[in-house]
Each structure stands twice: as structure tokens, then as C-alpha cells.
Tab-separated table of C-alpha atoms in Angstrom:
chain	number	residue	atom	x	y	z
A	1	UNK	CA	2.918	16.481	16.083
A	2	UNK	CA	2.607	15.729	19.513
A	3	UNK	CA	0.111	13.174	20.657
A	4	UNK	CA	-2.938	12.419	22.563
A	5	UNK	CA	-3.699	8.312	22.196
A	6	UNK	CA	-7.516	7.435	21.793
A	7	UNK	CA	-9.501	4.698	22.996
A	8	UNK	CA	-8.847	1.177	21.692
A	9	UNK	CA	-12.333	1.252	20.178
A	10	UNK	CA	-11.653	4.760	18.839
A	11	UNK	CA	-8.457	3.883	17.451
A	12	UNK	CA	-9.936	0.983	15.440
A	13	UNK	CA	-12.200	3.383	13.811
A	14	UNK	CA	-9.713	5.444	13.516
A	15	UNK	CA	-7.417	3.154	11.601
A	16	UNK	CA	-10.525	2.133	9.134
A	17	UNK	CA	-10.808	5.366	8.451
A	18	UNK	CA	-7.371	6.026	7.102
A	19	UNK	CA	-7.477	2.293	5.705
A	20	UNK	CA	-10.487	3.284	3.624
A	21	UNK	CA	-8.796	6.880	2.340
A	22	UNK	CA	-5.550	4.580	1.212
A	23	UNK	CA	-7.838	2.363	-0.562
A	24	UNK	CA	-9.461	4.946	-2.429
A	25	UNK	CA	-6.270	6.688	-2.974
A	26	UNK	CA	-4.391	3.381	-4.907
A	27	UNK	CA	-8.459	2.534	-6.428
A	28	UNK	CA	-7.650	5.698	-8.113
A	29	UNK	CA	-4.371	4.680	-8.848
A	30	UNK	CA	-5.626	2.338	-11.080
A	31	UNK	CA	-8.938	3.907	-12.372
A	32	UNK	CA	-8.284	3.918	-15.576
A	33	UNK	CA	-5.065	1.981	-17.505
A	34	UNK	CA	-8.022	-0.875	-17.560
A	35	UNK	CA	-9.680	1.155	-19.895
A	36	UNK	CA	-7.755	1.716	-22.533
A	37	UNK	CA	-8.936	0.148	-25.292
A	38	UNK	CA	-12.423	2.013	-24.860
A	39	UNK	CA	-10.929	5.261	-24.216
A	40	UNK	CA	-8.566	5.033	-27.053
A	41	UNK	CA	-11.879	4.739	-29.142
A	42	UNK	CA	-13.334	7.313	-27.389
A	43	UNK	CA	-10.920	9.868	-27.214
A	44	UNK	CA	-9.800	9.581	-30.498
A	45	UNK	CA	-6.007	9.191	-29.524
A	46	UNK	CA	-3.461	6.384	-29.317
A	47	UNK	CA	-1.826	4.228	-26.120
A	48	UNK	CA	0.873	6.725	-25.831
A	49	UNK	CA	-1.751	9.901	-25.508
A	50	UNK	CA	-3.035	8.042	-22.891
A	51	UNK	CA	0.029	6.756	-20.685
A	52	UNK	CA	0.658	10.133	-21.026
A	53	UNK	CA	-2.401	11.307	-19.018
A	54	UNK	CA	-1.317	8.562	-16.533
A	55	UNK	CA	2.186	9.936	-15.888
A	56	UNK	CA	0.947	13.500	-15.593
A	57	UNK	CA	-0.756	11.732	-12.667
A	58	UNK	CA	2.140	10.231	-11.005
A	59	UNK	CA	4.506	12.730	-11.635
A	60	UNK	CA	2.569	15.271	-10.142
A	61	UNK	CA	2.234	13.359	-6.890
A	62	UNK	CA	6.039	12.571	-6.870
A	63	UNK	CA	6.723	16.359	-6.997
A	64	UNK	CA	3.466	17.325	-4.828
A	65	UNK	CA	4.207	15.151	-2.185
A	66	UNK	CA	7.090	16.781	-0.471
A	67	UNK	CA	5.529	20.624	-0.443
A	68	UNK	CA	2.023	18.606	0.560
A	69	UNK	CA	3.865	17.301	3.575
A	70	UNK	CA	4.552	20.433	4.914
A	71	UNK	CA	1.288	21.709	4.615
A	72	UNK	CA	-0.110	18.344	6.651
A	73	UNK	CA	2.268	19.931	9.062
A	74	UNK	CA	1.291	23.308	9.374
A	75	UNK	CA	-2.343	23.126	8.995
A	76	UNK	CA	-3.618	19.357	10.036
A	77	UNK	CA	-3.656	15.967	8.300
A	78	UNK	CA	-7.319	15.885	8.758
A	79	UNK	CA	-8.081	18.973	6.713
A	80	UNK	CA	-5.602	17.864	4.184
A	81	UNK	CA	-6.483	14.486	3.467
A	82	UNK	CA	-10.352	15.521	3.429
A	83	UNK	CA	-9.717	18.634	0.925
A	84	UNK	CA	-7.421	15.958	-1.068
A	85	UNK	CA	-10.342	13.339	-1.392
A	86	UNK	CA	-13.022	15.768	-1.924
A	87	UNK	CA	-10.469	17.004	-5.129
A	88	UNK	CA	-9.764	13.853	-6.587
A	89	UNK	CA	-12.995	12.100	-6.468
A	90	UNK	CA	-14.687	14.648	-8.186
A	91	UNK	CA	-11.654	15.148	-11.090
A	92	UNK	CA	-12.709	11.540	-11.516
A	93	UNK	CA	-16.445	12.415	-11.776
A	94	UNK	CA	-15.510	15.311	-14.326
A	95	UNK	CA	-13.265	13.138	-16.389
A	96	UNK	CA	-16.444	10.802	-16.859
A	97	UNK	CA	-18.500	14.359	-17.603
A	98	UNK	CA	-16.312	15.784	-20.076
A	99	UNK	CA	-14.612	13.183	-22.047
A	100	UNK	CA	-12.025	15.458	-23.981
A	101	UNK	CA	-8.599	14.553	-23.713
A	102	UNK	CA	-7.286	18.287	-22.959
A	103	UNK	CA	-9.697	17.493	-20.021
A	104	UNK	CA	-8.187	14.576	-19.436
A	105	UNK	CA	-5.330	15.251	-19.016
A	106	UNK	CA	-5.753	18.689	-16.958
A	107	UNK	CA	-7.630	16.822	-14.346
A	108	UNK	CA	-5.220	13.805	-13.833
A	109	UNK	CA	-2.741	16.460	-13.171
A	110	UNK	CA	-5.652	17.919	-10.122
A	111	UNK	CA	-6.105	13.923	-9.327
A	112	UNK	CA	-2.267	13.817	-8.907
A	113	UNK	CA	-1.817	16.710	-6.671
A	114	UNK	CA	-4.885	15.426	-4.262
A	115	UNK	CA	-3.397	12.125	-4.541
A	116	UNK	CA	-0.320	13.844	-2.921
A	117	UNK	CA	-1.794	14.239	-0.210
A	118	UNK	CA	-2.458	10.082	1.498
A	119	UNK	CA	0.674	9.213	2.698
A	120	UNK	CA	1.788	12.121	4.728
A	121	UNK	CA	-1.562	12.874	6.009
A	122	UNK	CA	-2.476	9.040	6.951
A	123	UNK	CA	1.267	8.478	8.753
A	124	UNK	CA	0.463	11.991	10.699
A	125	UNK	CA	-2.654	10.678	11.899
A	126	UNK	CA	-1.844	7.264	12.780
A	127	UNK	CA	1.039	8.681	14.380
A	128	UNK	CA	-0.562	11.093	16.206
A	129	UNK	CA	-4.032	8.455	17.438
A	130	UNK	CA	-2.733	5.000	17.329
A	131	UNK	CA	-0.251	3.918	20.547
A	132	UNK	CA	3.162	2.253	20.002
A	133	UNK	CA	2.042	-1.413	20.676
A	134	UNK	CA	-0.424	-1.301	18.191
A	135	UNK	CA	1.721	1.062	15.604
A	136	UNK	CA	3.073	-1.631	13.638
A	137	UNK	CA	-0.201	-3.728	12.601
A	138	UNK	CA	-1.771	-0.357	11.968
A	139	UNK	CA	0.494	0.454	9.450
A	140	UNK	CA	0.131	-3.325	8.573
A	141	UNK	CA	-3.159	-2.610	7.584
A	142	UNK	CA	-2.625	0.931	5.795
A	143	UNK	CA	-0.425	-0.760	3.217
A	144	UNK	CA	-2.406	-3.792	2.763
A	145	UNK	CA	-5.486	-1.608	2.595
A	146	UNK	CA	-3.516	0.139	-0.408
A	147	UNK	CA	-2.651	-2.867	-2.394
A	148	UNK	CA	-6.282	-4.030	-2.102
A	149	UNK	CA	-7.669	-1.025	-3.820
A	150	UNK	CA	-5.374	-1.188	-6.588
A	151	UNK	CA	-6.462	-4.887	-6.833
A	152	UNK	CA	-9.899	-4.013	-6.828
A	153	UNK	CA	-10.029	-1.258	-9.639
A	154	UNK	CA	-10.106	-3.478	-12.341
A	155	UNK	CA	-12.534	-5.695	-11.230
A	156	UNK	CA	-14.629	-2.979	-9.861
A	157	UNK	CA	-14.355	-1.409	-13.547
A	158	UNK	CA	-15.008	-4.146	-15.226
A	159	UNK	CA	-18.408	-4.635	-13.470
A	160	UNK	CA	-19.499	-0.714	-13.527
A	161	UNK	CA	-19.273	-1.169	-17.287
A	162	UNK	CA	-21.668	-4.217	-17.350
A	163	UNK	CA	-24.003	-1.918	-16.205
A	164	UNK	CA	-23.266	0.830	-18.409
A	165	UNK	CA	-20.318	2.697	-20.397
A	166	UNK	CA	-17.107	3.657	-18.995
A	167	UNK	CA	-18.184	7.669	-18.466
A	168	UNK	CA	-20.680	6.384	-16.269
A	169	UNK	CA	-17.998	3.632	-14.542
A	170	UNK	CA	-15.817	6.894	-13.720
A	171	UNK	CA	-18.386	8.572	-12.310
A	172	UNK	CA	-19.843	6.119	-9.800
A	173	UNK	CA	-16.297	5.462	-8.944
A	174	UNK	CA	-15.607	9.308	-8.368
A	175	UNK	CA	-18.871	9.581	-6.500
A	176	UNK	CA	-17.729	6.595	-4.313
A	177	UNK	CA	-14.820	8.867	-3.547
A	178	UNK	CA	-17.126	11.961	-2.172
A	179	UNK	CA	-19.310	9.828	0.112
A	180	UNK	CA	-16.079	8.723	1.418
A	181	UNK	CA	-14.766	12.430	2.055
A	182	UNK	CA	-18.581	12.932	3.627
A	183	UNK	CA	-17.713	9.849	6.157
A	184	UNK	CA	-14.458	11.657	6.980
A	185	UNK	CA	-15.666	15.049	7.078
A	186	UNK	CA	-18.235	13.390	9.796
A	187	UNK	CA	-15.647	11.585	12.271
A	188	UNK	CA	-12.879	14.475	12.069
A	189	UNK	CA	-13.433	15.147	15.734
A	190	UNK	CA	-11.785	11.222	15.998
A	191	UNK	CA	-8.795	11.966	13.576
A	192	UNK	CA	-8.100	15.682	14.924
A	193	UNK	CA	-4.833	16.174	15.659
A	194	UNK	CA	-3.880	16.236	19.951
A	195	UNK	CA	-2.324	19.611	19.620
A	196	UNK	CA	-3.300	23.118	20.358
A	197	UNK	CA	-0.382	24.984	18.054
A	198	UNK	CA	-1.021	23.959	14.492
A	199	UNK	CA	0.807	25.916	11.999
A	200	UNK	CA	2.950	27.621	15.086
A	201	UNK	CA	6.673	27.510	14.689
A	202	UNK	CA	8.117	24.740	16.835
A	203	UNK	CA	11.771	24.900	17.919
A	204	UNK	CA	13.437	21.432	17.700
A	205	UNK	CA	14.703	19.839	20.192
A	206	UNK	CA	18.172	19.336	21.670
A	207	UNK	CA	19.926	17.168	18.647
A	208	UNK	CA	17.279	17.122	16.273
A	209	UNK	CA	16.936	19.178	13.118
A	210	UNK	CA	13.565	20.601	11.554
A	211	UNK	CA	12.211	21.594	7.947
A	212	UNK	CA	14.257	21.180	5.114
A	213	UNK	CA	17.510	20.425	7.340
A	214	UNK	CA	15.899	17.195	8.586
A	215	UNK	CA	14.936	15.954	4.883
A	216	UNK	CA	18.425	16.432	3.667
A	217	UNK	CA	19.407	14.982	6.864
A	218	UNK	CA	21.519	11.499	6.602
A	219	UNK	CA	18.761	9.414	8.019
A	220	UNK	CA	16.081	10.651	5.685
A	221	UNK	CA	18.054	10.716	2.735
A	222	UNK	CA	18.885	7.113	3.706
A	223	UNK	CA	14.823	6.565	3.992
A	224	UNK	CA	14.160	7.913	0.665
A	225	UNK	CA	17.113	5.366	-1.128
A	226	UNK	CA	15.437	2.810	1.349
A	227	UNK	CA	11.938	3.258	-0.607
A	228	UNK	CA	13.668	3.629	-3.977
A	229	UNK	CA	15.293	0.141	-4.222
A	230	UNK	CA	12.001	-1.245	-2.837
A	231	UNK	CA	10.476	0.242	-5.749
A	232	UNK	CA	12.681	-0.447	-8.610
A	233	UNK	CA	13.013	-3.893	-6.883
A	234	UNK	CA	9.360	-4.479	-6.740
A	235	UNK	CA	8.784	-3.354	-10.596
A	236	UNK	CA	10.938	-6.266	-11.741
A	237	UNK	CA	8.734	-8.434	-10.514
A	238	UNK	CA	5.106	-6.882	-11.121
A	239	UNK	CA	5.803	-4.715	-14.037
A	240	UNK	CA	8.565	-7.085	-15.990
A	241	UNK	CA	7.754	-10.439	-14.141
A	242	UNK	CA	5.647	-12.100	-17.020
A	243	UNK	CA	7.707	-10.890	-19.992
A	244	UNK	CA	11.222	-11.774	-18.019
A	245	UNK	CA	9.708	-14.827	-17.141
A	246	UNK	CA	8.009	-15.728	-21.069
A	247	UNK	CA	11.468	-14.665	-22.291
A	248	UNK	CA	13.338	-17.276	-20.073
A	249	UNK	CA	10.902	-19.923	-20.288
A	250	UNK	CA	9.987	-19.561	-24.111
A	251	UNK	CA	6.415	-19.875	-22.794
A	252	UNK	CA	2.972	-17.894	-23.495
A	253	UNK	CA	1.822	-14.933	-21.520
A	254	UNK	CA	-0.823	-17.348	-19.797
A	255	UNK	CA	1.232	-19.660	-18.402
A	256	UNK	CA	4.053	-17.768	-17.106
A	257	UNK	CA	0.785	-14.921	-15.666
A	258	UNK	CA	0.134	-17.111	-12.684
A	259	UNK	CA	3.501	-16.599	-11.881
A	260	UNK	CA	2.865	-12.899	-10.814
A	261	UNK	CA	-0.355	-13.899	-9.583
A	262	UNK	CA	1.414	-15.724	-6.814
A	263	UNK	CA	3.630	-12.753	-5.865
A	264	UNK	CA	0.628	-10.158	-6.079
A	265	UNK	CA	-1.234	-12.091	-3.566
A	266	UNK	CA	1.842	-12.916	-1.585
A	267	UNK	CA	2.788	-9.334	-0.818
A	268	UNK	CA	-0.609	-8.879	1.354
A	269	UNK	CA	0.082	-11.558	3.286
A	270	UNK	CA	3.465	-10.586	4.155
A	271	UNK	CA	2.399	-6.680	4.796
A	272	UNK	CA	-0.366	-8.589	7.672
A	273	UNK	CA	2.232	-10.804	8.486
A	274	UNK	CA	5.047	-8.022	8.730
A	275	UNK	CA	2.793	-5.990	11.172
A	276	UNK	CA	2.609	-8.413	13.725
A	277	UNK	CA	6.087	-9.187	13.498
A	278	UNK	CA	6.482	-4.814	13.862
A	279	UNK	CA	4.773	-4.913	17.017
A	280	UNK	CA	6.651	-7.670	19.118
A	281	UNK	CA	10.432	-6.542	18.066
A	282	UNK	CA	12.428	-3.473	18.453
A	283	UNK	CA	15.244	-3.920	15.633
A	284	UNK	CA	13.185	-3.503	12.264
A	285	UNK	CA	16.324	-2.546	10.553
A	286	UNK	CA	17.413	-6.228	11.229
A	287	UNK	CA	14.287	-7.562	10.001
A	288	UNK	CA	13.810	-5.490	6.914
A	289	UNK	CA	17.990	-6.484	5.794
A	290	UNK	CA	16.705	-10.235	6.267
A	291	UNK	CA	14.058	-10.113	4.343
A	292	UNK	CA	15.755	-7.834	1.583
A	293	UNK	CA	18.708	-10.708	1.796
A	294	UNK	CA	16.039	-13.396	1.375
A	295	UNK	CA	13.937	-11.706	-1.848
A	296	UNK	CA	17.489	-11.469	-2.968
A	297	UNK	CA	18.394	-15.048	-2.900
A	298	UNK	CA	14.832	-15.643	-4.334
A	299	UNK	CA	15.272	-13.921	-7.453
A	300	UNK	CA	19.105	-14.654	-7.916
A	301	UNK	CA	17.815	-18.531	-8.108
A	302	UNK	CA	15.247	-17.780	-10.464
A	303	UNK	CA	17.641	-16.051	-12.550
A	304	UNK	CA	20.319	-18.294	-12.253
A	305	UNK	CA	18.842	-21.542	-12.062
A	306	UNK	CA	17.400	-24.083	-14.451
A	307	UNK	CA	13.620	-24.791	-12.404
A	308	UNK	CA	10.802	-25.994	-13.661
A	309	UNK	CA	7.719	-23.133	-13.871
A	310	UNK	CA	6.358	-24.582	-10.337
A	311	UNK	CA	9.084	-24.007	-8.370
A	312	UNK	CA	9.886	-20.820	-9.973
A	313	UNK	CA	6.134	-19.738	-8.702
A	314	UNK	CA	7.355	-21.288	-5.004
A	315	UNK	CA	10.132	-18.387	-5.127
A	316	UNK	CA	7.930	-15.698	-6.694
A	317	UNK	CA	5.279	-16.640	-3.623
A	318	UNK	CA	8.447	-15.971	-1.240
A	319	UNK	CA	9.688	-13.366	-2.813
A	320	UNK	CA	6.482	-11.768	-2.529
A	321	UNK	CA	5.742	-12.515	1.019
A	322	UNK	CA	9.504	-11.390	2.460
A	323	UNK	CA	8.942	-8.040	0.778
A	324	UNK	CA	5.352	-7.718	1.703
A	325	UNK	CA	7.286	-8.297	5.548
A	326	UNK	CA	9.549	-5.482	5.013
A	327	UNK	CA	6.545	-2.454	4.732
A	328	UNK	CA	5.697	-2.489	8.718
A	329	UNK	CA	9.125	-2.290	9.745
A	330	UNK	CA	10.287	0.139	7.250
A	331	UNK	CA	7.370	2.611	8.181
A	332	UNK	CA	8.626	1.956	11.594
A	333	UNK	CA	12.387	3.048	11.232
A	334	UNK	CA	10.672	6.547	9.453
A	335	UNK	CA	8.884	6.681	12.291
A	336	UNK	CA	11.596	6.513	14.665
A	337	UNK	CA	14.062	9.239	13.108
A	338	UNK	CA	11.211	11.383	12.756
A	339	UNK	CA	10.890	14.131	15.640
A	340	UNK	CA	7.378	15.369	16.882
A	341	UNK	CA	5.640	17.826	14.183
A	342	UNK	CA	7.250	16.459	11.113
A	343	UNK	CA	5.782	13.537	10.318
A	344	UNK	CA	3.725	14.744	7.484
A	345	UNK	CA	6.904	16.090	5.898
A	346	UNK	CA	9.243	13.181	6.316
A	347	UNK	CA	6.882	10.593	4.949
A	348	UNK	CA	5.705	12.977	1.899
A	349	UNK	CA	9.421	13.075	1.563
A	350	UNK	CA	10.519	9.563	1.491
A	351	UNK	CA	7.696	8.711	-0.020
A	352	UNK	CA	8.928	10.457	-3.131
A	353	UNK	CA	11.449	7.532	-3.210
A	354	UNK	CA	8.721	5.302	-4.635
A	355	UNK	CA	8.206	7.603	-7.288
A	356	UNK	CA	12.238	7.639	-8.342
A	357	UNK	CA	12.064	4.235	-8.464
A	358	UNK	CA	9.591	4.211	-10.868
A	359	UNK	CA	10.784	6.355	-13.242
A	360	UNK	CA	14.586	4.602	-13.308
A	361	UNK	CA	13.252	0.847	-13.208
A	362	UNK	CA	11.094	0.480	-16.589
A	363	UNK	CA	13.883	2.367	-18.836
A	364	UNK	CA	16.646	-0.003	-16.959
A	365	UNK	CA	14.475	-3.492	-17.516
A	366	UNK	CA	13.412	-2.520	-20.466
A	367	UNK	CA	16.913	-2.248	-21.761
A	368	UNK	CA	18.355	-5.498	-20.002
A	369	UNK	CA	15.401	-7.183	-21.835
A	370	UNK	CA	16.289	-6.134	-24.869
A	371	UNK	CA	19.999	-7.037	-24.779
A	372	UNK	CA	18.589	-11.062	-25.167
A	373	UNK	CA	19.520	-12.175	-21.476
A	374	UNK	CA	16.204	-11.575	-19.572
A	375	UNK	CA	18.082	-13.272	-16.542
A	376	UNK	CA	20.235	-9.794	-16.116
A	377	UNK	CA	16.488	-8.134	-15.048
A	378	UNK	CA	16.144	-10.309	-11.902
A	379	UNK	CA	19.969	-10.068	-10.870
A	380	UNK	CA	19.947	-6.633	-11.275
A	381	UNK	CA	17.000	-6.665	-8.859
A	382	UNK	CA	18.678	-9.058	-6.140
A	383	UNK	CA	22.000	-6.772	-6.254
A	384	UNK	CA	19.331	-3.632	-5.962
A	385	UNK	CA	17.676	-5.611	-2.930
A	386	UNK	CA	21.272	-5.852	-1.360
A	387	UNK	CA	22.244	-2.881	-1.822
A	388	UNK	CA	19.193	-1.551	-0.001
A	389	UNK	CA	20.201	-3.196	2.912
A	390	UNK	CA	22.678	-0.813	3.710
A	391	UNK	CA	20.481	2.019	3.694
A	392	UNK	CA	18.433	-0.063	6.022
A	393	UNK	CA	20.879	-0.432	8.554
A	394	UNK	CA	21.795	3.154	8.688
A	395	UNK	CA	18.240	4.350	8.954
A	396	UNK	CA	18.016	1.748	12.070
A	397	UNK	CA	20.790	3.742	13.485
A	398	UNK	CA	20.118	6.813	13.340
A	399	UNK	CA	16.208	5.671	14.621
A	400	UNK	CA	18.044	4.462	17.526
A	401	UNK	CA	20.468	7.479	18.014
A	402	UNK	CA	17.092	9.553	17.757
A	403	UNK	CA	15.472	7.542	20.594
A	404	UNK	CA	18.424	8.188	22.689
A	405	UNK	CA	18.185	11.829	22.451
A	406	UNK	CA	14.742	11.943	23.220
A	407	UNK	CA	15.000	10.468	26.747
């Protein structure tokens, strides 16, 4: 995608814009595991019916997202992410209409494949309407934008239901959703893409490879192991923090649950923190393998140490805010080893990395939990952190290799 700048004013909007389709997009996320002791009443079926419906939704985005990449290529991010926020705000609004779990089920699957849709389409547009000294905090803000709708779903939830039931929670929520797709539909003049040959076959460039060449290409394939250990790093902490942490401790759930609490709310922080830093250097490989080294030595000492609870929070709070640091910079380093017109692709590609790590990290924790040392969770999360580092060294290369062959 080649690219035309806006204004600085425009380009504010056009960051809230993209801000406000990520929120939505993690928001739905996390529509509904807060309700599952209602819908297991209401639905008639047990916890593992309904996790089920919930991985039918993030499976199909982990497969969608790839294929939905090239499509942001070929035929516009705008058009994309509007069609994929007009589709999953109103399978939301007909999961609150139809409360049968065939239903269910069949339209997390639709909600999946629309949710496929965010991350290539927002890095395309960003891309494509934000300029290189402001790059960095705007993705800053895309990824803290993200972690604040998943934060807010709950809550949000919670307080629909005051007001009502759950059917009508879901639907507000999914109506939400299509005023948001009316906001975008109105300002797509400000997201269009800046080029004239959408969907035309471009020839690459001396030294740079297109399609499915450049996803199986070194770099990229580095990118998507980069975003896997991230993930199975970060679900050691969020997903099997408290019940590591209860295990070691020989404590209750509530008093080991501020624990995460600390990292949750770290991780923004860093992200905001992260952009700023994205924007003022030019080796992000160098500070992504820092801050990988330090979550490392954060969870190695929690592991390994004897601590009491308030200094293991100190190192979750760390912990969270070095890896909240790394998100700028690694979109960055994508960025860079991505040629013009295949941005959509690459990041609906490595994105899929988050996905992978998903599905190995709960079956691995799990497992170490159960063998009686819960310590063995958090070092096999530091050694996972350092091991990413390499990946995030090469992908600085090859960024840097790209840049050279671009002048």
C-alpha cells in the first residue's frame, strides 16, 4: 500500500477511529465468558458446551486471519474492517435474539471470521495515514485501546444486566457495535487508502518478495515465532498467574488475585510507555530483547525465590510493564520488513502467532501444574521469553536489510 500522509488533525481522528474498532474488536473478545453461569442456565448446557462456543470463536479468527489479510490487500482495509464490524456486531445482537445454542455457536463462528478482520485492516490503515514520527505512539495507542476493551467487557456486562437480562446485555452491546460501523462508514473518505490500483497486481520490487513467498519468508516466519512466545509467555501470567501463584504461596484465590491485578494494569502503561520510546529510537529489535531479558529475570525470581507476596506483586508490576514496552517496537520491526501493498497480509499473518500461542500454552501450564512444582510454569515462561529474543534480533535484521534495499 503506498501512502499519502494526512493532516496532523486528520490523523488524530484517524487513529481514534481505528482505536475505537480495536476496542470493540477485544470488547467482543470478551462478551461473553462473564456470563457463564446465566447462560449455562439458560442454554441448558454445561461449562464445556460453552468454552466450546468460545473457541469456535478464536479458532476461526486464527485460521481467518491470514486469507482476511489478503483480501485487506486487494480490496481496501476500509471496506474490510467496516463489512467486519457491521458482521460481528450484529452476530452479537442475534445471539441475544435467538438464544439456542446451535445458534450460538454458528454465530461465534460469523463473530470469529469478522473478528479476523482488525488487525490487518487497522495496521494497513495506520500504515497507510499516520507518518513515521508519529507511527510508534499510534500503534501505542491501538494496542492499549485493545486491552481496554477487553477490560471493559465485564464491567460493561455486569452493568447492562442491572438493567435487564443478559439477551438484552448482548444486544445493546451488539448494537453499540453497528453505530460504531455507522461512524466508520461516515469518515471512510479519512481512512481511504492513498492509492489508485487496489486489487491490481503489483510487481515487487528489486529484493523483495510478494504473496505467499514473503509470509514463508525468514523474516516473517521469524515475526510470527516473535508473537507466539509473547503469547504463551503472556498466558503464564494472566491465564495461570493466580493458580501458580496460590499453589506456591499456599494462599486463597483473593489474596494472591491482586497479584495479576498489578500486571493487568501494568501492561497499559508499558504499551503508552513503549510508544514513545518507538518513536525516538531506530533499533526496536534492541529494545524489545531488553525488555524480553528483563520479564525474564522477573519471573525466574519469582519462581526461584523465597519473597514475600509484596514483592512478588513489585515483579509482576515489572513484568507487566517491560512486556507492555515490547508491543510498539515489535509492530515496528513488522512494519519494517514489510514492502508496500502487503501490510494487510503480513500482520493477518503474524498475527496468527498469537493464536498458536494460545492453543500450546494452557495444555503446557496446565500440565507443569499438575506435576506439584508450580515454579516450573514461570521458568518455562522466562526460558520462552529468552528464547524469543532471538527471533527478535533476526526480525531487526532483516527490517534493516529491507530498509537498505529500498533506498
Amino acid at each position: 500500500m503506498s501512502t499519502v500522509i494526512a493532516t496532523g488533525r486528520d490523523q488524530s481522528r484517524v487513529i481514534g477511529l481505528v482505536c475505537t474498532a480495536h476496542f470493540m474488536s477485544h470488547f467482543y473478545i470478551l462478551l461473553l465468558p462473564p456470563l457463564f453461569p446465566v447462560l449455562r442456565d439458560s442454554y441448558g448446557v454445561g461449562f464445556t458446551e460453552l468454552a466450546f462456543a468460545v473457541s469456535a470463536f478464536s479458532l476461526t479468527t486464527g485460521i481467518a486471519q491470514a486469507p482476511v489479510g489478503f483480501l485487506v490487500d486487494r480490496f481496501g482495509a476500509p471496506k474490510l474492517l467496516i463489512a467486519g464490524m457491521l458482521l460481528e456486531s450484529l452476530a452479537f445482537v442475534l445471539i441475544g435474539m435467538f438464544p439456542v445454542y446451535p445458534a450460538l455457536v454458528g454465530l461465534m463462528v460469523v463473530a470469529g471470521l469478522a473478528n479476523a478482520v482488525y488487525h490487518p485492516a487497522d495496521y494497513a490503515i495506520l500504515n497507510a495515514r499516520v507518518d513515521e514520527q508519529r507511527m510508534g505512539r499510534a500503534f501505542s495507542f491501538h494496542t492499549s485501546a485493545g486491552l481496554l476493551g477487553a477490560a471493559m467487557a465485564p464491567v460493561t456486562m455486569a452493568t447492562l444486566m442491572l438493567l435487564g437480562d443478559w439477551r438484552s446485555a448482548v444486544i445493546t452491546s451488539g448494537a453499540i457495535g453497528l453505530c460504531i460501523a455507522l461512524l466508520l462508514m461516515a469518515n471512510g473518505d479519512l481512512l481511504r487508502e492513498a492509492r489508485a490500483d487496489i486489487g491490481r497486481r503489483r510487481e515487487p520490487a528489486d529484493g523483495q518478495r510478494s504473496g505467499m513467498s514473503l509470509l514463508f519468508s525468514l523474516p516473517v516466519l521469524m515475526g510470527v515465532l516473535f508473537f507466539v512466545g509473547i503469547g504463551m509467555t503472556g498466558h503464564a501470567m494472566s491465564t495461570f498467574g493466580v493458580s501458580v501463584l496460590a499453589e506456591m504461596y499456599a494462599a486463597p484465590l483473593e489474596q494472591v488475585a491482586p497479584v495479576l491485578t498489578c500486571y493487568l494494569f501494568a501492561g497499559p502503561v508499558g504499551v503508552l510507555l513503549g510508544g514513545w520510546i518507538a518513536d525516538r529510537v531506530r533499533r526496536h529489535d534492541q529494545v524489545a530483547a531488553c525488555c524480553f531479558a528483563l520479564v525474564a529475570a522477573c519471573v525466574f525470581a519469582v519462581a526461584g525465590l523465597d519473597m514475600p507476596l509484596l514483592v512478588t506483586a513489585l515483579l509482576f508490576t515489572a513484568a507487566g510493564l517491560f512486556a507492555g514496552v515490547v508491543s510498539p517496537s515489535r509492530d515496528m520491526m513488522i512494519r519494517a520488513v514489510t514492502p508496500p501493498g502487503e501490510m494487510g497480509k503480513v500482520f493477518g499473518f503474524v498475527s496468527t502467532g498469537f493464536n498458536i500461542g494460545g492453543i500450546l500454552a494452557p495444555p503446557l501450564y496446565g500440565f507443569l501444574l499438575d506435576t506439584g512444582d508450580p515454579s516450573l510454569v514461570f521458568y518455562t515462561a522466562g526460558v520462552i521469553s529468552l528464547l524469543t529474543i532471538g527471533t527478535v534480533l533476526v526480525t531487526g535484521e532483516q527490517g534493516r536489510r529491507a530498509r537498505t534495499y529500498s533506498r
